[in-house]
Amino acid sequence: MQTLWEKYVKGDREAFGTLYSKYHKALTAYCLGRLKDRGLAENAASDTLMKLLDHPRPEEIDNFESWLFTVAKNECNTYWSTMERRKELLKKNYEAELETRPEVDDR
């Protein structure tokens, strides 16, 4: 009997839906441990699985689960660095100066 992975590699696109359902929860849990935010973790898990769908030659993936979790780790790193850059930009560009008071206080 063929595994889901073997079916997917041979072109069975319905197998992808089953793979998605089977691995999304585990990937979300993995990403949640890295990102500490459920919404971001779910997005990273979904992005990971979409990278599988977009992979031009899935038959070249030797160890499917290892590949999947490596991609998830990289997705989490991307999300994390994006969040950190966003925080830095917000702090740098929108932080109120401590010495200033709103105009209303002056009146």
Short mmCIF file of C-alpha atoms in Angstrom, two decimals:
data_model
loop_
_atom_site.label_atom_id
_atom_site.label_comp_id
_atom_site.label_asym_id
_atom_site.label_seq_id
_atom_site.Cartn_x
_atom_site.Cartn_y
_atom_site.Cartn_z
CA MET A 1 0.00 0.00 0.00
CA GLN A 2 1.30 3.46 -0.94
CA THR A 3 1.82 6.07 1.71
CA LEU A 4 0.19 9.47 1.39
CA TRP A 5 3.57 10.94 0.54
CA GLU A 6 4.12 8.45 -2.29
CA LYS A 7 0.65 9.21 -3.65
CA TYR A 8 1.34 12.93 -3.56
CA VAL A 9 4.71 12.54 -5.29
CA LYS A 10 3.01 10.54 -8.05
CA GLY A 11 0.60 13.40 -8.69
CA ASP A 12 -2.38 12.63 -6.46
CA ARG A 13 -3.42 16.16 -5.46
CA GLU A 14 -6.10 14.85 -3.09
CA ALA A 15 -3.25 13.36 -1.07
CA PHE A 16 -2.00 16.90 -0.46
CA GLY A 17 -5.25 17.80 1.29
CA THR A 18 -4.86 14.81 3.56
CA LEU A 19 -1.20 15.64 4.21
CA TYR A 20 -2.21 19.20 5.01
CA SER A 21 -4.83 18.05 7.51
CA LYS A 22 -2.49 15.52 9.05
CA TYR A 23 0.53 17.81 9.54
CA HIS A 24 -0.94 21.27 10.09
CA LYS A 25 -1.66 20.70 13.79
CA ALA A 26 1.82 19.31 14.52
CA LEU A 27 3.49 22.11 12.58
CA THR A 28 1.37 24.70 14.39
CA ALA A 29 2.43 23.25 17.75
CA TYR A 30 6.07 23.30 16.65
CA CYS A 31 5.81 26.91 15.44
CA LEU A 32 3.92 27.96 18.56
CA GLY A 33 6.89 26.84 20.63
CA ARG A 34 9.15 29.07 18.56
CA LEU A 35 6.92 32.11 17.97
CA LYS A 36 4.78 32.17 21.15
CA ASP A 37 1.81 33.48 19.16
CA ARG A 38 -0.97 31.17 18.00
CA GLY A 39 -1.99 33.22 14.96
CA LEU A 40 1.57 33.53 13.69
CA ALA A 41 2.20 29.84 14.37
CA GLU A 42 -0.86 28.83 12.34
CA ASN A 43 0.24 31.10 9.49
CA ALA A 44 3.78 29.72 9.55
CA ALA A 45 2.43 26.16 9.49
CA SER A 46 0.18 26.99 6.53
CA ASP A 47 3.03 28.73 4.70
CA THR A 48 5.21 25.67 5.27
CA LEU A 49 2.64 23.37 3.71
CA MET A 50 2.11 25.76 0.81
CA LYS A 51 5.85 25.64 0.13
CA LEU A 52 5.44 21.89 -0.23
CA LEU A 53 2.63 22.41 -2.72
CA ASP A 54 4.80 24.90 -4.66
CA HIS A 55 7.91 22.68 -4.58
CA PRO A 56 8.81 21.97 -8.22
CA ARG A 57 10.21 18.47 -7.62
CA PRO A 58 8.79 16.86 -4.47
CA GLU A 59 10.18 13.50 -5.57
CA GLU A 60 13.64 14.83 -4.74
CA ILE A 61 12.75 15.29 -1.06
CA ASP A 62 14.45 12.36 0.69
CA ASN A 63 12.94 12.64 4.15
CA PHE A 64 9.55 14.32 3.91
CA GLU A 65 9.00 14.98 7.64
CA SER A 66 12.52 16.27 8.17
CA TRP A 67 12.12 18.59 5.18
CA LEU A 68 8.75 19.78 6.48
CA PHE A 69 10.00 20.70 9.94
CA THR A 70 13.17 22.31 8.55
CA VAL A 71 11.04 24.53 6.33
CA ALA A 72 8.79 25.29 9.33
CA LYS A 73 11.85 26.33 11.36
CA ASN A 74 12.93 28.65 8.55
CA GLU A 75 9.42 30.09 8.28
CA CYS A 76 9.43 30.77 12.03
CA ASN A 77 12.82 32.47 11.74
CA THR A 78 11.48 34.65 8.94
CA TYR A 79 8.38 35.58 10.95
CA TRP A 80 10.53 36.29 14.00
CA SER A 81 13.01 38.53 12.18
CA THR A 82 10.14 40.36 10.45
CA MET A 83 8.47 41.00 13.81
CA GLU A 84 11.73 42.27 15.30
CA ARG A 85 12.37 44.61 12.36
CA ARG A 86 8.80 45.89 12.61
CA LYS A 87 9.22 46.56 16.35
CA GLU A 88 12.48 48.43 15.72
CA LEU A 89 10.91 50.56 13.02
CA LEU A 90 7.90 51.39 15.17
CA LYS A 91 10.11 52.28 18.10
CA LYS A 92 12.45 54.35 15.96
CA ASN A 93 9.83 56.19 13.94
CA TYR A 94 6.83 56.49 16.24
CA GLU A 95 8.13 56.68 19.78
CA ALA A 96 6.89 59.84 21.47
CA GLU A 97 9.55 62.04 22.95
CA LEU A 98 9.47 61.99 26.71
CA GLU A 99 9.97 65.75 27.10
CA THR A 100 6.96 66.80 25.03
CA ARG A 101 3.43 67.19 26.27
CA PRO A 102 0.27 67.25 24.19
CA GLU A 103 -0.82 70.68 23.06
CA VAL A 104 -3.97 70.38 25.19
CA ASP A 105 -1.87 70.33 28.36
CA ASP A 106 -0.44 73.73 27.48
CA ARG A 107 -3.86 75.36 27.30
#
